[in-house]
XYZ file of C-alpha atoms in Angstrom:
397
model
C 76.159 -55.077 22.744
C 75.114 -57.286 25.692
C 74.376 -60.932 25.180
C 72.538 -63.416 27.402
C 72.821 -67.093 27.541
C 69.824 -69.210 26.931
C 68.197 -70.894 29.870
C 69.413 -74.322 28.770
C 72.996 -73.184 29.183
C 73.935 -73.420 25.516
C 75.910 -70.715 23.846
C 72.985 -69.690 21.535
C 72.270 -66.027 21.349
C 68.684 -64.413 21.238
C 67.587 -60.738 20.749
C 65.418 -58.843 23.251
C 61.849 -59.314 21.796
C 58.555 -57.269 21.662
C 55.406 -58.659 23.192
C 53.068 -60.227 20.671
C 50.050 -58.698 22.511
C 51.416 -55.220 22.076
C 51.919 -55.773 18.340
C 48.375 -57.038 17.994
C 47.000 -53.992 19.811
C 48.922 -51.584 17.598
C 47.760 -53.374 14.452
C 44.148 -53.195 15.647
C 44.398 -49.432 16.189
C 45.919 -48.939 12.727
C 43.191 -51.019 11.089
C 40.393 -49.158 12.899
C 41.881 -45.789 11.930
C 42.173 -46.896 8.316
C 38.560 -48.100 8.333
C 37.344 -44.719 9.674
C 39.270 -42.850 6.939
C 37.878 -45.130 4.214
C 34.341 -44.762 5.599
C 34.564 -40.983 5.632
C 35.952 -40.897 2.110
C 33.150 -43.185 0.964
C 30.541 -40.913 2.601
C 32.047 -37.812 1.000
C 32.024 -39.583 -2.349
C 28.364 -40.536 -1.945
C 27.463 -36.935 -0.987
C 29.445 -35.623 -3.953
C 27.660 -38.023 -6.282
C 24.302 -36.821 -4.874
C 25.257 -33.180 -5.475
C 26.387 -33.989 -8.998
C 23.135 -35.845 -9.685
C 21.090 -32.866 -8.533
C 23.279 -30.521 -10.536
C 22.722 -32.499 -13.708
C 18.887 -32.277 -13.541
C 18.006 -35.895 -12.912
C 14.365 -35.108 -13.801
C 15.339 -33.314 -17.011
C 14.971 -29.802 -18.378
C 11.719 -27.877 -18.081
C 10.587 -24.717 -19.865
C 8.093 -22.669 -17.855
C 5.805 -20.493 -20.042
C 4.743 -17.039 -18.802
C 2.392 -14.684 -20.673
C 2.753 -10.981 -19.923
C 1.350 -7.667 -21.069
C 3.445 -6.287 -23.952
C 4.497 -3.311 -21.800
C 6.446 -5.613 -19.461
C 7.028 -8.764 -21.530
C 10.317 -7.796 -23.173
C 11.912 -6.667 -19.914
C 10.637 -9.728 -18.060
C 12.222 -11.818 -20.809
C 15.531 -10.075 -20.201
C 15.241 -10.723 -16.461
C 14.465 -14.376 -17.240
C 17.846 -14.583 -19.021
C 19.527 -13.262 -15.865
C 17.614 -15.832 -13.847
C 18.835 -18.608 -16.157
C 22.432 -17.645 -15.323
C 21.783 -18.723 -11.716
C 21.245 -22.294 -13.012
C 17.903 -22.720 -11.213
C 16.883 -26.267 -10.290
C 13.396 -26.960 -8.960
C 12.269 -30.464 -7.990
C 15.318 -31.852 -9.832
C 14.323 -30.012 -13.033
C 16.634 -27.515 -14.732
C 14.399 -24.493 -15.272
C 14.096 -22.081 -18.188
C 11.506 -19.275 -17.961
C 10.027 -18.381 -21.363
C 8.148 -15.042 -21.366
C 5.969 -14.126 -24.311
C 3.610 -11.154 -24.862
C -0.097 -11.823 -25.061
C -3.315 -9.912 -25.654
C -5.349 -9.954 -22.443
C -8.726 -10.662 -23.997
C -7.384 -13.507 -26.135
C -5.548 -14.995 -23.141
C -8.635 -14.722 -20.939
C -10.817 -16.459 -23.513
C -8.271 -19.278 -23.781
C -7.984 -19.750 -20.028
C -11.765 -19.704 -19.552
C -12.325 -22.260 -22.309
C -10.214 -24.987 -23.854
C -6.643 -23.780 -24.318
C -5.563 -24.200 -27.963
C -1.818 -24.865 -27.934
C -1.572 -24.505 -31.709
C -2.880 -20.943 -31.811
C -2.007 -19.740 -28.301
C 1.240 -21.560 -27.533
C 2.044 -23.636 -24.430
C -0.312 -23.299 -21.477
C 1.190 -20.667 -19.134
C 2.187 -21.217 -15.523
C 1.611 -17.508 -14.855
C -0.077 -14.539 -16.513
C 0.771 -10.861 -15.962
C -1.915 -8.676 -17.608
C -2.037 -4.892 -17.365
C -4.505 -4.788 -14.503
C -6.638 -6.810 -12.127
C -9.749 -6.342 -14.269
C -8.588 -9.569 -15.967
C -7.858 -11.372 -12.702
C -11.419 -10.546 -11.609
C -12.848 -11.914 -14.859
C -10.843 -15.160 -14.648
C -11.393 -15.831 -10.947
C -15.135 -15.203 -11.364
C -15.542 -17.386 -14.459
C -13.125 -20.180 -13.522
C -11.926 -20.030 -9.900
C -9.924 -23.275 -10.147
C -7.714 -21.743 -12.817
C -6.121 -19.338 -10.321
C -3.593 -20.457 -7.701
C -3.704 -18.283 -4.577
C -4.110 -14.518 -4.529
C -2.464 -12.489 -7.320
C 0.250 -10.076 -6.223
C 1.276 -6.863 -7.963
C 4.468 -6.794 -10.010
C 4.620 -3.018 -10.581
C 1.982 -0.278 -10.713
C 1.020 2.778 -12.714
C -1.770 5.214 -11.757
C -4.452 6.084 -14.298
C -4.446 9.762 -15.231
C -5.905 11.897 -18.010
C -3.707 13.031 -20.866
C -4.884 16.341 -22.292
C -3.598 19.506 -23.911
C -1.516 21.650 -21.529
C -3.822 24.667 -22.103
C -6.877 22.654 -21.051
C -5.072 21.276 -18.008
C -4.246 24.847 -16.978
C -7.896 25.822 -17.344
C -9.008 23.069 -14.995
C -6.266 24.108 -12.574
C -6.669 21.031 -10.379
C -10.442 21.444 -10.022
C -11.495 18.401 -12.076
C -12.578 15.274 -10.235
C -13.712 11.888 -11.544
C -17.392 12.497 -10.758
C -17.382 15.498 -13.139
C -15.854 13.635 -16.073
C -19.190 12.172 -17.324
C -20.816 15.618 -17.278
C -17.943 17.275 -19.169
C -18.092 14.409 -21.665
C -21.832 14.379 -22.344
C -22.752 18.087 -22.122
C -22.402 20.207 -25.272
C -19.896 23.059 -24.947
C -19.157 21.882 -21.419
C -15.632 23.317 -21.551
C -17.145 26.800 -21.481
C -17.330 26.163 -17.723
C -13.547 26.521 -17.619
C -13.275 29.323 -20.171
C -12.832 27.138 -23.253
C -16.214 27.554 -24.913
C -14.824 27.244 -28.429
C -13.441 23.801 -27.622
C -16.863 22.168 -27.287
C -17.140 19.239 -24.879
C -14.397 17.186 -23.230
C -14.129 14.886 -26.258
C -12.502 12.200 -24.146
C -11.601 9.097 -26.116
C -12.495 5.854 -24.338
C -10.755 3.124 -26.358
C -11.224 -0.508 -25.401
C -8.739 -2.061 -27.801
C -5.497 -3.806 -26.857
C -3.659 -2.166 -23.972
C -6.593 0.074 -23.049
C -7.295 -1.037 -19.490
C -7.109 2.628 -18.485
C -10.617 3.184 -19.872
C -12.143 0.530 -17.583
C -10.020 1.706 -14.658
C -11.292 5.243 -15.255
C -14.799 3.777 -15.037
C -13.886 2.307 -11.651
C -12.670 5.720 -10.460
C -15.898 7.364 -11.653
C -17.935 4.671 -9.865
C -16.024 5.151 -6.612
C -16.401 8.927 -6.742
C -20.100 9.100 -7.624
C -20.958 6.586 -4.889
C -18.569 8.332 -2.465
C -16.923 5.002 -1.736
C -13.811 5.562 0.356
C -12.971 1.873 0.711
C -13.402 -1.127 -1.543
C -15.983 -0.759 -4.319
C -18.609 -3.451 -3.751
C -20.854 -5.319 -6.147
C -23.833 -3.350 -4.770
C -22.019 -0.073 -5.482
C -21.194 -1.111 -9.027
C -24.787 -2.143 -9.751
C -26.302 1.138 -8.581
C -28.223 3.240 -11.149
C -25.910 6.178 -10.427
C -22.883 4.184 -11.559
C -24.500 2.833 -14.715
C -25.778 6.259 -15.780
C -22.406 7.889 -15.054
C -20.489 5.322 -17.094
C -23.018 5.620 -19.900
C -22.445 9.392 -19.923
C -18.662 8.903 -19.870
C -18.842 6.617 -22.877
C -21.483 8.538 -24.849
C -20.399 10.468 -27.911
C -16.749 9.633 -27.282
C -14.451 10.320 -30.245
C -12.785 7.268 -31.740
C -9.090 6.584 -31.344
C -7.480 6.178 -34.780
C -6.283 2.663 -34.014
C -8.574 1.784 -31.130
C -5.828 2.199 -28.533
C -5.049 4.648 -25.767
C -1.688 5.486 -27.330
C -3.347 6.272 -30.658
C -5.679 8.779 -28.986
C -2.793 10.424 -27.103
C -0.777 10.705 -30.303
C -3.702 12.471 -31.992
C -3.631 15.158 -29.313
C 0.152 15.430 -29.382
C 0.149 15.923 -33.148
C -2.320 18.822 -32.752
C -0.552 20.476 -29.811
C -0.095 23.760 -31.686
C -3.867 24.046 -32.273
C -5.399 21.871 -29.525
C -8.900 23.351 -29.799
C -9.258 21.842 -33.270
C -8.208 18.356 -32.192
C -10.855 15.667 -32.499
C -9.747 14.407 -29.065
C -9.182 16.570 -25.988
C -8.507 13.904 -23.356
C -7.935 10.185 -22.842
C -7.510 8.013 -19.740
C -4.004 6.581 -19.794
C -1.550 4.952 -17.434
C 1.201 7.252 -16.279
C 3.774 4.779 -17.610
C 2.281 4.841 -21.116
C 2.226 8.639 -21.071
C 5.853 8.678 -19.938
C 6.905 6.366 -22.763
C 5.059 8.474 -25.345
C 6.543 11.782 -24.223
C 9.861 11.009 -22.490
C 11.969 12.569 -25.271
C 9.808 15.720 -25.590
C 11.532 18.980 -24.795
C 8.283 20.941 -25.198
C 5.157 19.710 -23.439
C 2.666 18.573 -26.055
C 0.497 16.826 -23.457
C -0.205 17.284 -19.757
C -0.707 14.729 -16.998
C -3.896 15.469 -15.062
C -4.803 13.592 -11.869
C -8.536 14.103 -11.238
C -9.726 14.373 -7.651
C -11.093 11.343 -5.857
C -9.750 7.802 -5.694
C -7.107 7.132 -8.338
C -7.392 3.727 -9.964
C -4.154 1.870 -10.611
C -2.931 -0.562 -13.243
C -1.326 -3.105 -10.938
C 0.133 -5.731 -13.326
C -0.974 -8.696 -11.186
C 1.091 -11.889 -11.155
C -1.632 -14.480 -11.666
C -0.257 -17.953 -10.908
C -2.301 -20.507 -12.786
C -3.357 -23.832 -11.320
C -4.984 -27.060 -12.356
C -3.595 -30.160 -14.015
C -2.205 -28.139 -16.918
C 0.497 -26.683 -14.636
C 2.885 -29.349 -13.210
C 4.184 -28.828 -9.643
C 7.726 -28.029 -10.811
C 6.382 -25.254 -13.068
C 4.232 -23.814 -10.287
C 7.182 -23.763 -7.865
C 9.566 -22.436 -10.518
C 7.379 -19.497 -11.458
C 7.103 -18.536 -7.776
C 10.904 -18.598 -7.454
C 11.281 -16.595 -10.661
C 9.057 -13.749 -9.481
C 10.903 -13.716 -6.152
C 14.010 -13.129 -8.258
C 12.239 -10.381 -10.252
C 11.321 -8.579 -7.011
C 14.976 -7.985 -6.120
C 15.788 -4.256 -6.509
C 18.452 -4.770 -9.173
C 15.937 -6.672 -11.330
C 12.827 -4.647 -10.505
C 14.774 -1.506 -11.387
C 14.732 -2.630 -15.023
C 10.951 -2.231 -14.936
C 10.745 0.997 -12.939
C 13.238 2.516 -15.393
C 10.422 2.225 -17.959
C 8.208 4.511 -15.876
C 6.454 1.948 -13.689
C 6.240 2.445 -9.942
C 7.778 -0.082 -7.563
C 10.439 -0.578 -4.900
C 13.269 0.575 -7.147
C 14.488 3.911 -8.552
C 12.167 5.848 -10.881
C 13.201 7.806 -13.991
C 13.776 11.537 -13.770
C 10.680 13.729 -14.293
C 10.043 15.004 -17.804
C 8.260 18.078 -19.153
C 5.057 16.002 -19.183
C 5.325 13.357 -16.454
C 6.593 14.372 -13.026
C 5.580 11.194 -11.145
C 3.599 13.040 -8.455
C 2.584 11.310 -5.234
C -0.783 9.574 -5.645
C -2.749 11.002 -2.689
C -5.673 8.582 -2.793
C -4.872 5.278 -4.516
C -7.998 3.228 -5.092
C -7.999 -0.343 -3.758
C -9.013 -3.044 -6.203
C -12.801 -3.467 -6.249
C -14.430 -6.708 -5.233
C -14.128 -9.141 -8.164
C -17.895 -9.011 -8.784
C -17.777 -5.199 -8.793
C -14.849 -5.165 -11.220
C -16.666 -7.553 -13.572
C -19.781 -5.345 -13.446
C -17.782 -2.219 -14.351
C -15.998 -4.139 -17.118
C -19.299 -5.140 -18.693
C -20.760 -1.625 -18.378
C -17.767 -0.113 -20.179
C -17.408 -2.816 -22.831
C -21.129 -2.865 -23.643
C -21.277 0.936 -23.972
C -18.209 0.950 -26.212
C -20.184 -0.868 -28.872
C -23.013 1.711 -28.873
């Protein structure tokens, strides 16, 4: 190893040194690098804490009430359980959707007046009745109660259920404008070779789940006024419409339990001697008819689609507004129905016989799910309310 003398000539030995400036520079670089690493780790930690805070529902848990027609309520409840598995968070609230069935008339009365939580349950963020006849009533009576325009969840056309022999006699020639005449005229079925059957004897129930009766009234109104587009308030108030609906409702046989299903069951029970049945026909949604007859191997009833515009039960999603619905509930119910509209979820409803953008059940001996050639658009709200009142007032006579 080489040695060097010191400059003063003494025999002391010194090692080759490193510049102090260089050491300082290196230390500065190391410190800066360490500071950057610490800063990044701190930022990641802050972000992680923010994510954890959001994931733990900093605003708490919120249950969002939804009232639905009994035909869809149970399945919507099942879909709500699937939605809960996605751990939905809206406005920092952990969301649970609670679907319960509700009678449309009772729900409407509550929404129009003062909602009684004790008897009716929590105020709903959304309501899904059987058809838009209820949306028209609510939006007309209390416009502020409705948030935006209702959209359809699923649909089901209104048809006539009748004995297969009578359906064969009509052979596709019946249209909605003729229904009042066949109903009101004695022995009217002689026109189609069934003189011993008497008149049409069409039940027109207005009890729970009987929207089909009012929707049939809409179809009659559209056909007698030859309305090809939207039924207007002026159309609905015409003397022709009121007299036609009066004829449709006059002398109608009573359903045993006041429902559409009860009337259809009466016919089905008398399928071996249909002429003697107290009821020969009833307006019914295709989905209800499918549910009543899906296990039949012999046709006890027939699905008849009268000519003219076909009215449709559209199961509107009515989002409710006002101070009774907090913003997080309003947003959550919108997200929930977006989830419901996915094919794998909507298919749970179409499997019940509803129509929608998902697979339908296989045809049965009664219900074949034919193409609806002339679906009727929803009437103007004022027109729908007028038809509602015409039907409901005549039902009491």
